PDB file of C-alpha atoms in Angstrom:
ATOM      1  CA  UNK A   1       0.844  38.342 -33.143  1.00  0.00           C
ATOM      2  CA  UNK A   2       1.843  37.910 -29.944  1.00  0.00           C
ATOM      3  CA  UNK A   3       0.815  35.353 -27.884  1.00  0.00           C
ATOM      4  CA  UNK A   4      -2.384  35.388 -25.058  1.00  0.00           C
ATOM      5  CA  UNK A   5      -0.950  36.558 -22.128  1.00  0.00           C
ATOM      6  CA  UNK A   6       2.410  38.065 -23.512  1.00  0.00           C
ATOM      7  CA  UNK A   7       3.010  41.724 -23.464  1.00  0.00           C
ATOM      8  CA  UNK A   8       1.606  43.389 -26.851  1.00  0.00           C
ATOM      9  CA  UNK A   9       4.785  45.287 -27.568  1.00  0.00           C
ATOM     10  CA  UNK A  10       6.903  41.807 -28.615  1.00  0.00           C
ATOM     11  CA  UNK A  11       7.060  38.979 -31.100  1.00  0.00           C
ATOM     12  CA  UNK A  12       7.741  35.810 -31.304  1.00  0.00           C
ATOM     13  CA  UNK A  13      10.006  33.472 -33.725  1.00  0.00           C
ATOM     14  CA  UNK A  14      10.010  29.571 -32.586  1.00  0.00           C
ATOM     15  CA  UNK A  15      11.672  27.087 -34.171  1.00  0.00           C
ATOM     16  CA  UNK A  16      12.724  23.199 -32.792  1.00  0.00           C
ATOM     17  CA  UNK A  17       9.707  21.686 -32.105  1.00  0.00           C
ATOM     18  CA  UNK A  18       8.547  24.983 -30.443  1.00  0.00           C
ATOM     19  CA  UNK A  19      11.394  24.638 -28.353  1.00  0.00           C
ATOM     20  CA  UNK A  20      13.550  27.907 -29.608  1.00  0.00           C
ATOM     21  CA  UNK A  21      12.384  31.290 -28.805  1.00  0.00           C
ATOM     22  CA  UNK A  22      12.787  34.341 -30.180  1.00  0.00           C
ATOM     23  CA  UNK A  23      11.245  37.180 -28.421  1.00  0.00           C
ATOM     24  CA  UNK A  24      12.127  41.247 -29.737  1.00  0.00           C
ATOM     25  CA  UNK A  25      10.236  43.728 -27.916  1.00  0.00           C
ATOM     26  CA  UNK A  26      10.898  46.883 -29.559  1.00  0.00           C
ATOM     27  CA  UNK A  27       8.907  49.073 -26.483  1.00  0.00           C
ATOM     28  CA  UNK A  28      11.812  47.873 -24.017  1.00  0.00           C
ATOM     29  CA  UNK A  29      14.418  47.948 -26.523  1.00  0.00           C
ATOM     30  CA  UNK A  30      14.511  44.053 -25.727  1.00  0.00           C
ATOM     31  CA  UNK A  31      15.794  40.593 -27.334  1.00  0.00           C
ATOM     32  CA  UNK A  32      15.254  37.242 -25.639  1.00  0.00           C
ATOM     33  CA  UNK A  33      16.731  34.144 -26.975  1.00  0.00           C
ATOM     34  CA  UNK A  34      16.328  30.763 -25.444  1.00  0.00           C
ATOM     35  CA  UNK A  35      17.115  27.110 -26.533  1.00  0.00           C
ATOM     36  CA  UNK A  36      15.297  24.205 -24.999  1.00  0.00           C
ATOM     37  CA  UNK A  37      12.154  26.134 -23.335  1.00  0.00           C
ATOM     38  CA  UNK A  38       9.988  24.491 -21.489  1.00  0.00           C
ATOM     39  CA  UNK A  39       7.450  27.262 -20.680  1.00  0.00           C
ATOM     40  CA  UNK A  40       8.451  30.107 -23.221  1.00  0.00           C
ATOM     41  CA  UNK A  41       5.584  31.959 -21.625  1.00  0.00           C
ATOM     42  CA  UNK A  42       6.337  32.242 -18.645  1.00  0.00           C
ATOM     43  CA  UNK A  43       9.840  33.259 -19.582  1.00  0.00           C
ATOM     44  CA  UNK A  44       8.271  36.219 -21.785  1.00  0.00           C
ATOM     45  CA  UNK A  45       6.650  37.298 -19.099  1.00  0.00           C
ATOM     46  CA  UNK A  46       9.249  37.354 -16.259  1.00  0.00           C
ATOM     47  CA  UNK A  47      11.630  38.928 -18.366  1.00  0.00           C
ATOM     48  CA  UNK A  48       9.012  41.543 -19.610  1.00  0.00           C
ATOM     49  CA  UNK A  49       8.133  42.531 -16.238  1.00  0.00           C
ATOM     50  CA  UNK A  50      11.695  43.486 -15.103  1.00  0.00           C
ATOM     51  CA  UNK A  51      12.350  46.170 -17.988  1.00  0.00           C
ATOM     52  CA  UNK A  52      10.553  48.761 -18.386  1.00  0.00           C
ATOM     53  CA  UNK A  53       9.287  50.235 -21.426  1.00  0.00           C
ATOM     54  CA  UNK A  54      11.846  53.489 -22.910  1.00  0.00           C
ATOM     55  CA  UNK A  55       9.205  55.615 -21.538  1.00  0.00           C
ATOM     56  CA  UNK A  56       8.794  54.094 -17.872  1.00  0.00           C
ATOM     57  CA  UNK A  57       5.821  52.264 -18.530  1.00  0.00           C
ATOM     58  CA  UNK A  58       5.400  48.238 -17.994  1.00  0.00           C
ATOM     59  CA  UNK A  59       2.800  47.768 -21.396  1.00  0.00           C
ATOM     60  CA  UNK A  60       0.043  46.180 -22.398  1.00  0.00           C
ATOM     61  CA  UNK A  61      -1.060  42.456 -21.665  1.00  0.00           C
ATOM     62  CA  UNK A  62      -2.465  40.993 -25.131  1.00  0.00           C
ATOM     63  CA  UNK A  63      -5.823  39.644 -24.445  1.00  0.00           C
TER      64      UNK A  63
END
């Protein structure tokens, strides 16, 4: 599930403490890997907002 506030499209692996992220977003044909996030959230989310969904759209925020 992703998480509140993230785009609906992705998931999430974490590992480290929370600290590791793994975020595949099928919808944007996207895969975001970070070590040593502070704010994964916020990273999810500026990312996601840059690319586009295959079809042109931006997604759906999970509530």
């Amino acid at each position: 599930m992703p998480w509140p506030g993230a785009l609906a499209t992705g998931r999430s692996a974490r590992g480290n403490g929370g600290r590791h992220l793994l975020w595949v977003d099928p919808a944007r044909e996207l895969v975001l890997a970070s070590h040593w996030t502070e704010e994964p959230l916020d990273l999810i989310r500026e990312v996601s907002r840059t690319v586009t969904t295959a079809r042109g759209g931006r997604g759906l925020i999970h509530r």
